[in-house]
JSON list of N, CA and C in Angstrom, two decimals:
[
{"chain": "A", "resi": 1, "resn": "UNK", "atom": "N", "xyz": [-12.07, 10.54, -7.39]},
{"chain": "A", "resi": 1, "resn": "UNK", "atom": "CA", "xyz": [-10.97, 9.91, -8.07]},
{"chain": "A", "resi": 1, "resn": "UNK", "atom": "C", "xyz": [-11.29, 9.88, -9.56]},
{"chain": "A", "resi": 2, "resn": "UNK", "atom": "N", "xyz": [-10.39, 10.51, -10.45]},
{"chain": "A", "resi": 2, "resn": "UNK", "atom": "CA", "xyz": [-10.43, 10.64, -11.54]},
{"chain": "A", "resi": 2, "resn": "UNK", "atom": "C", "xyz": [-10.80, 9.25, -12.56]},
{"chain": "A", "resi": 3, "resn": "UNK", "atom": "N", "xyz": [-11.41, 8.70, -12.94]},
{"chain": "A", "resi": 3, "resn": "UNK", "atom": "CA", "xyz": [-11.56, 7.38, -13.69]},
{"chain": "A", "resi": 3, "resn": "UNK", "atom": "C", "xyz": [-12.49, 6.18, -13.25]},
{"chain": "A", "resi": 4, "resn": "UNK", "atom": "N", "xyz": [-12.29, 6.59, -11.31]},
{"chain": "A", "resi": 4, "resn": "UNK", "atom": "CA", "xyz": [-12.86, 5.63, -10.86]},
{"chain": "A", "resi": 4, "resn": "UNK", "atom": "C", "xyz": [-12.19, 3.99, -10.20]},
{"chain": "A", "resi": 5, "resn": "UNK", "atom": "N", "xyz": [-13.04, 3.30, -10.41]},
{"chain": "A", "resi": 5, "resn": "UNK", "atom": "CA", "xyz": [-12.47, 1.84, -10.82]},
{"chain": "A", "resi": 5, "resn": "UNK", "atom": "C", "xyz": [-12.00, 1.40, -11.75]},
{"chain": "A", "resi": 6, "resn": "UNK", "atom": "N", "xyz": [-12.02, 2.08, -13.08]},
{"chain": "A", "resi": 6, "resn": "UNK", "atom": "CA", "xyz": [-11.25, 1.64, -13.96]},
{"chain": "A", "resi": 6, "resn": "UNK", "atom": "C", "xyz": [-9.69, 2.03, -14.60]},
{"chain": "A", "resi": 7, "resn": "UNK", "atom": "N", "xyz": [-9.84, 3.47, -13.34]},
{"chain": "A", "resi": 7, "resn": "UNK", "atom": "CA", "xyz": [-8.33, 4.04, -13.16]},
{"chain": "A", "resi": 7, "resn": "UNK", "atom": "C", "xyz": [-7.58, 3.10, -11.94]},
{"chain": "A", "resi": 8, "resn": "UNK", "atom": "N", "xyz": [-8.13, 3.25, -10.78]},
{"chain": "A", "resi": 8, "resn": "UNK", "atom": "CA", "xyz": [-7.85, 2.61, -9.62]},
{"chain": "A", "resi": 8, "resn": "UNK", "atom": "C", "xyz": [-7.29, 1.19, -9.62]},
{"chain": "A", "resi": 9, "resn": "UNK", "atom": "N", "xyz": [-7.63, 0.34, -10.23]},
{"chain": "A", "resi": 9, "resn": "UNK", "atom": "CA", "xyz": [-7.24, -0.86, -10.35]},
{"chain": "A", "resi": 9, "resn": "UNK", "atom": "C", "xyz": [-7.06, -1.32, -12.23]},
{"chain": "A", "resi": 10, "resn": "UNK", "atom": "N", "xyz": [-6.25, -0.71, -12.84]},
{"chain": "A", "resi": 10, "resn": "UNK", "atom": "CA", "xyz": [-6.39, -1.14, -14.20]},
{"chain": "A", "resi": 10, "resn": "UNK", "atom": "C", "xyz": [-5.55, -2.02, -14.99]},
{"chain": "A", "resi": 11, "resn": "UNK", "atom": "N", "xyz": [-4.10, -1.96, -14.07]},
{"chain": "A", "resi": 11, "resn": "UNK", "atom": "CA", "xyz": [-3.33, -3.26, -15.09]},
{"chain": "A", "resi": 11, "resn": "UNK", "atom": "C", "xyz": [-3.00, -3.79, -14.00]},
{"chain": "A", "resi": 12, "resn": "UNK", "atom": "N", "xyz": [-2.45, -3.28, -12.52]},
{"chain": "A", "resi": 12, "resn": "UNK", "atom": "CA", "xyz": [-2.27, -4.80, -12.08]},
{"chain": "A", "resi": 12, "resn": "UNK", "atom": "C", "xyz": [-1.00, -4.96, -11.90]},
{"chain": "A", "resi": 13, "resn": "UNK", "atom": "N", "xyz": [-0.33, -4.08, -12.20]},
{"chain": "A", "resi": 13, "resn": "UNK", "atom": "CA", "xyz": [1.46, -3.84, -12.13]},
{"chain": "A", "resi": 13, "resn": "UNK", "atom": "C", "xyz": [2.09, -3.71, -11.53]},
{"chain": "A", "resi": 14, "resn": "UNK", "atom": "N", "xyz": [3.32, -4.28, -10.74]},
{"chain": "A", "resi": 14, "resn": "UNK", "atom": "CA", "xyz": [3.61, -4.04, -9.50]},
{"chain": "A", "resi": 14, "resn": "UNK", "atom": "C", "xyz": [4.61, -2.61, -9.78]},
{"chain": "A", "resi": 15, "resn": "UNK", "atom": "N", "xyz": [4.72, -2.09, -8.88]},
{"chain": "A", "resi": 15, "resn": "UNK", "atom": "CA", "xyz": [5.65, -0.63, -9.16]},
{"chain": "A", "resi": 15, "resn": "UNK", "atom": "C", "xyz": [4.81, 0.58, -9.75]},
{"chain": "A", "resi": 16, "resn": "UNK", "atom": "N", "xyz": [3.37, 0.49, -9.83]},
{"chain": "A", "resi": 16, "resn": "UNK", "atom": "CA", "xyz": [2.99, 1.24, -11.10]},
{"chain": "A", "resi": 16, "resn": "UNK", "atom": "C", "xyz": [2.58, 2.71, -10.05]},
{"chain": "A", "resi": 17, "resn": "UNK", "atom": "N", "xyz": [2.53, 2.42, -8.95]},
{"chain": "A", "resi": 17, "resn": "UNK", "atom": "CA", "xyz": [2.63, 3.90, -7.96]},
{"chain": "A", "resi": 17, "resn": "UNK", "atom": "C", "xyz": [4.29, 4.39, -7.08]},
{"chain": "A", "resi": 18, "resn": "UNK", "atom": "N", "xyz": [5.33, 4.11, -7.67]},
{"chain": "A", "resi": 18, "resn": "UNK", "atom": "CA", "xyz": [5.91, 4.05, -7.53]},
{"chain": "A", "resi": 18, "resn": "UNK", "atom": "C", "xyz": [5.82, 6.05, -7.70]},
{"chain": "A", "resi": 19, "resn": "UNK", "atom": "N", "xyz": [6.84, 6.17, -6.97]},
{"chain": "A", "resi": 19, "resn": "UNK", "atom": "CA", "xyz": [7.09, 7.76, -6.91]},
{"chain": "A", "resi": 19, "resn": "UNK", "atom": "C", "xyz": [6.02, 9.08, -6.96]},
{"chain": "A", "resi": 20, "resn": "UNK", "atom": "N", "xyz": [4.66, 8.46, -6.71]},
{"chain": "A", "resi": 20, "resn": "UNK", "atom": "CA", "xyz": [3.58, 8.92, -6.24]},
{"chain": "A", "resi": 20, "resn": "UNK", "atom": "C", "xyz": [3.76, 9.98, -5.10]},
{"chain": "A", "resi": 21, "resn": "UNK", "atom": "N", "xyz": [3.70, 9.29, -4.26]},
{"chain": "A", "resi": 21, "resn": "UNK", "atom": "CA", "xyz": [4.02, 9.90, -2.80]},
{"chain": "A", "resi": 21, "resn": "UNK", "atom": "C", "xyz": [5.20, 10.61, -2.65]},
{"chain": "A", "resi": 22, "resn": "UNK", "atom": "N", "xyz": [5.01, 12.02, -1.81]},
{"chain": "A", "resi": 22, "resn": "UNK", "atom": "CA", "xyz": [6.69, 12.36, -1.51]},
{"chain": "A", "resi": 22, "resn": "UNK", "atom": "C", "xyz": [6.93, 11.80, 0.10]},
{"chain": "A", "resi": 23, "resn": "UNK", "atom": "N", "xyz": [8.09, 12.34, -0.29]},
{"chain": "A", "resi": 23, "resn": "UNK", "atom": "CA", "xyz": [8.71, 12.04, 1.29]},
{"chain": "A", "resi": 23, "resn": "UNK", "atom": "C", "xyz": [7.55, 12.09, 2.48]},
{"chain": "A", "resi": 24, "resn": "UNK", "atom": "N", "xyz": [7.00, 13.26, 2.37]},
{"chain": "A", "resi": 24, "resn": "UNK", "atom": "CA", "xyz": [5.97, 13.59, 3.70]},
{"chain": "A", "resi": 24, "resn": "UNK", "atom": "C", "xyz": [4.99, 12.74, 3.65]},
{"chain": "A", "resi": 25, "resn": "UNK", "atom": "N", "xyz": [4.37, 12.44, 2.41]},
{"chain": "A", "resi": 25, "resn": "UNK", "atom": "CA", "xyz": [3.14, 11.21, 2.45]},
{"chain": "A", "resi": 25, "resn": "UNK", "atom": "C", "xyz": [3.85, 10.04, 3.44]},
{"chain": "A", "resi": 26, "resn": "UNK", "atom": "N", "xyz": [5.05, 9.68, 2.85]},
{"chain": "A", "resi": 26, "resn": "UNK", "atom": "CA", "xyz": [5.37, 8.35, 2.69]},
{"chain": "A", "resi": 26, "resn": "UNK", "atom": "C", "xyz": [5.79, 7.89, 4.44]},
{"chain": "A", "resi": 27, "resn": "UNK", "atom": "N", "xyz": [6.23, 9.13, 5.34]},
{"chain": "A", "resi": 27, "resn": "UNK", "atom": "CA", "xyz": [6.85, 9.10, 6.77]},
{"chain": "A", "resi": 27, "resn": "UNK", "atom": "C", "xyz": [5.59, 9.01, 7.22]},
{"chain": "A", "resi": 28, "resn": "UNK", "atom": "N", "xyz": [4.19, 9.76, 6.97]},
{"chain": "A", "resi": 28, "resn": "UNK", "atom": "CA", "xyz": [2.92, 9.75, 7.38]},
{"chain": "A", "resi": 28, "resn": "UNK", "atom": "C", "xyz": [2.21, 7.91, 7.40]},
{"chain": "A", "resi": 29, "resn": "UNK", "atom": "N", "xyz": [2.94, 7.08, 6.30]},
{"chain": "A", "resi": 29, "resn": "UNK", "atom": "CA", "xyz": [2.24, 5.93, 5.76]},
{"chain": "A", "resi": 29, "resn": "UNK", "atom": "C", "xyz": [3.39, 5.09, 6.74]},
{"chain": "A", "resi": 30, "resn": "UNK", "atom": "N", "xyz": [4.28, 5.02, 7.02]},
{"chain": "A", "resi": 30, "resn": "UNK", "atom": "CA", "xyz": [5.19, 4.10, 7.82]},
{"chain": "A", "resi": 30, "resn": "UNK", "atom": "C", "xyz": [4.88, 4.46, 9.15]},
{"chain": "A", "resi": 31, "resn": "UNK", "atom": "N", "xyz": [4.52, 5.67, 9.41]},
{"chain": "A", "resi": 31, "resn": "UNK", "atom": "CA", "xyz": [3.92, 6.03, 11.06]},
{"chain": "A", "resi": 31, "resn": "UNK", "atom": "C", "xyz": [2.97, 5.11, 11.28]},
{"chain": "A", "resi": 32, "resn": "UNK", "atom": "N", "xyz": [1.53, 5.22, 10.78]},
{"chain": "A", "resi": 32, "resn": "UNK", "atom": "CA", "xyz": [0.63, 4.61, 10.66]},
{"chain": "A", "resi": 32, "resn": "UNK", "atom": "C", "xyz": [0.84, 3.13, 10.34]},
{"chain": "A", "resi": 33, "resn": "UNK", "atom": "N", "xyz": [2.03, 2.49, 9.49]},
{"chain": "A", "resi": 33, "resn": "UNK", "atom": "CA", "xyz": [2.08, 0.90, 9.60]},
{"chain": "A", "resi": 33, "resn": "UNK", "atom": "C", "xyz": [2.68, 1.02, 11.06]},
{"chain": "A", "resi": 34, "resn": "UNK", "atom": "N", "xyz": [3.67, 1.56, 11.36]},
{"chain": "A", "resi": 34, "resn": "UNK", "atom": "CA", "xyz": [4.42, 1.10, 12.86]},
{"chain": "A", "resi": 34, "resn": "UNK", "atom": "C", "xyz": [3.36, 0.75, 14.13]},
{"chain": "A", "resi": 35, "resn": "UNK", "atom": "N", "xyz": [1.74, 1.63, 13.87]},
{"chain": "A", "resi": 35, "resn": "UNK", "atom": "CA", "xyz": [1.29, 1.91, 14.96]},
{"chain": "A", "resi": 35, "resn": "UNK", "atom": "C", "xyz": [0.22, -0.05, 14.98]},
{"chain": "A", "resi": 36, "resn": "UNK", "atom": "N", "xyz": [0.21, -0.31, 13.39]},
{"chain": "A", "resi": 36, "resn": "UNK", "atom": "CA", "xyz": [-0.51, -2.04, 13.58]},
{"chain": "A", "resi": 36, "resn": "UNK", "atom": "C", "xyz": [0.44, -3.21, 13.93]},
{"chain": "A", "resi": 37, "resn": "UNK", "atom": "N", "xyz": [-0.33, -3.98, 13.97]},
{"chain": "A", "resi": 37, "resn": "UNK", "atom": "CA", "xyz": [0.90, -5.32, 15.25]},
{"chain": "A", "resi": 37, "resn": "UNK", "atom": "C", "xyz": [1.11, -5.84, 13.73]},
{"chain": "A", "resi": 38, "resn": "UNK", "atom": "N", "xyz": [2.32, -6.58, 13.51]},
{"chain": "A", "resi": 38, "resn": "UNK", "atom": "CA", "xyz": [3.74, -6.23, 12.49]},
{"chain": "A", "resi": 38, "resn": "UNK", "atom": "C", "xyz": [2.55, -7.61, 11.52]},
{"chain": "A", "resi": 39, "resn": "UNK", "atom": "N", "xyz": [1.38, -8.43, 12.55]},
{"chain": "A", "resi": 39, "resn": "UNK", "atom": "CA", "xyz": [0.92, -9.22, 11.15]},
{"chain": "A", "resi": 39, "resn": "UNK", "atom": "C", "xyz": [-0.34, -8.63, 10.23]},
{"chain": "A", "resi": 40, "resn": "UNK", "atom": "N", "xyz": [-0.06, -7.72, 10.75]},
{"chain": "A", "resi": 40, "resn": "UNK", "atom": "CA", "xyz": [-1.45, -6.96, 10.28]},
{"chain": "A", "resi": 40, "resn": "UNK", "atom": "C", "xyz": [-0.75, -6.09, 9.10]},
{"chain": "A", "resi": 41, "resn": "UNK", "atom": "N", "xyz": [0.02, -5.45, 9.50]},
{"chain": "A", "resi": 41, "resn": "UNK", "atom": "CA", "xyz": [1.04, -4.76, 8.46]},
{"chain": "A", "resi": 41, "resn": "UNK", "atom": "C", "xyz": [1.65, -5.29, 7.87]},
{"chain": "A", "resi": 42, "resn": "UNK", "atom": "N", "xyz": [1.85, -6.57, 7.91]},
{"chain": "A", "resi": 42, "resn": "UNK", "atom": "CA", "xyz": [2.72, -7.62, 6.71]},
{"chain": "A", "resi": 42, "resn": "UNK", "atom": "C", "xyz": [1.50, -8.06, 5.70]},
{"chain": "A", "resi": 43, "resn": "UNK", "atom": "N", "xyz": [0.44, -8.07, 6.14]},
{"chain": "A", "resi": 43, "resn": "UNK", "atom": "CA", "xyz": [-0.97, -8.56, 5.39]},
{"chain": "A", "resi": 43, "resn": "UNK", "atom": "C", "xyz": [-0.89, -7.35, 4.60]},
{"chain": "A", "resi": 44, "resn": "UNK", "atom": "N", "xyz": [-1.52, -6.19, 4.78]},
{"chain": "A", "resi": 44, "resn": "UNK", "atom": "CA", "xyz": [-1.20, -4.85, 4.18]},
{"chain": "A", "resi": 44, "resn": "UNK", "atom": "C", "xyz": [-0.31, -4.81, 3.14]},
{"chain": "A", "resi": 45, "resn": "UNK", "atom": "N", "xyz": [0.79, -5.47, 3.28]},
{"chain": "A", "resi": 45, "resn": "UNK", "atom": "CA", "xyz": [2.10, -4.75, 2.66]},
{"chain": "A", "resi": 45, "resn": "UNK", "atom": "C", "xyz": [2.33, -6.01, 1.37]},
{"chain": "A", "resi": 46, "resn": "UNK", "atom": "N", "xyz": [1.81, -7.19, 1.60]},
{"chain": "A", "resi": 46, "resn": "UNK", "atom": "CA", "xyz": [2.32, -8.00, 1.09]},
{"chain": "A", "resi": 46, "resn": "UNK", "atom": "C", "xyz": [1.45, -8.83, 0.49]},
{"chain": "A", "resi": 47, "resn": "UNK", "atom": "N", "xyz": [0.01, -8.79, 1.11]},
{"chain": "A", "resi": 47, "resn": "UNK", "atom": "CA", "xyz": [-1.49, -9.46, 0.80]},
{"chain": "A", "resi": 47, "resn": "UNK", "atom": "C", "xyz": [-1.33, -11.17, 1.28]},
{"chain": "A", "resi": 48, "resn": "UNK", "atom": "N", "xyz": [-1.63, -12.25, 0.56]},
{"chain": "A", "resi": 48, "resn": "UNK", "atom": "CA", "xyz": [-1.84, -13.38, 1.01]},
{"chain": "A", "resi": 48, "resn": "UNK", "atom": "C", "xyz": [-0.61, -13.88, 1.14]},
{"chain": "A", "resi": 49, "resn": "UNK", "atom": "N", "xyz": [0.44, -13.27, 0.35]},
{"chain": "A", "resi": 49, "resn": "UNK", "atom": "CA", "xyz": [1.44, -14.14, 0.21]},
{"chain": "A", "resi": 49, "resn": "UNK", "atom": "C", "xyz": [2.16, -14.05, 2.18]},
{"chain": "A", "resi": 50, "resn": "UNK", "atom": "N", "xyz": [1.50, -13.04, 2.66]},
{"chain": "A", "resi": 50, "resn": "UNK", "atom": "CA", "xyz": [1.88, -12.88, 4.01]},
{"chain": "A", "resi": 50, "resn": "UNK", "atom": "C", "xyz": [1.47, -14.03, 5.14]},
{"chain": "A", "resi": 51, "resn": "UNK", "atom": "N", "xyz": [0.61, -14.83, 4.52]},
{"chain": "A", "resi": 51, "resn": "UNK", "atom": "CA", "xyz": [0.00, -16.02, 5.74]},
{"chain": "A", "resi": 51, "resn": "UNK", "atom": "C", "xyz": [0.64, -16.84, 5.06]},
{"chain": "A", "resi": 52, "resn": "UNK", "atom": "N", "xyz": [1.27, -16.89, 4.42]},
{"chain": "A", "resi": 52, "resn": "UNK", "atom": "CA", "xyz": [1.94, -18.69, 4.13]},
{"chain": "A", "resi": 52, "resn": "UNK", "atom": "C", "xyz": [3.31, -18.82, 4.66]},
{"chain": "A", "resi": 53, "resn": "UNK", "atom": "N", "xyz": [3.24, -17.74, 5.81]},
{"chain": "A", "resi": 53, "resn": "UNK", "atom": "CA", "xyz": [4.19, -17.65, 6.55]},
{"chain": "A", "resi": 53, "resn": "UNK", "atom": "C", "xyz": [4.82, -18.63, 7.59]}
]
């Protein structure tokens, strides 16, 4: 990975991978959430704000 950790995590922005992925990544990444039980994938998708559920 080009930069590292200081590419990987650098501002913190929500949206900032936005249009990264094409279509084919993105059907590959919703396969793979469908296949975890929906609180495991809400943790994933959403981080802590998912247990104050």
């Amino acid at each position: 990975m080009k930069g590292g950790a200081d590419s990987f995590i650098h501002k913190g922005t929500n949206g900032r991978w936005i249009g990264v992925l094409d279509d084919e990544e993105l059907a590959l990444y919703d396969e793979a959430m469908s296949k975890l039980p929906t609180d495991y994938a809400d943790w994933l998708q959403n981080g802590a704000s998912a247990l104050q559920n």
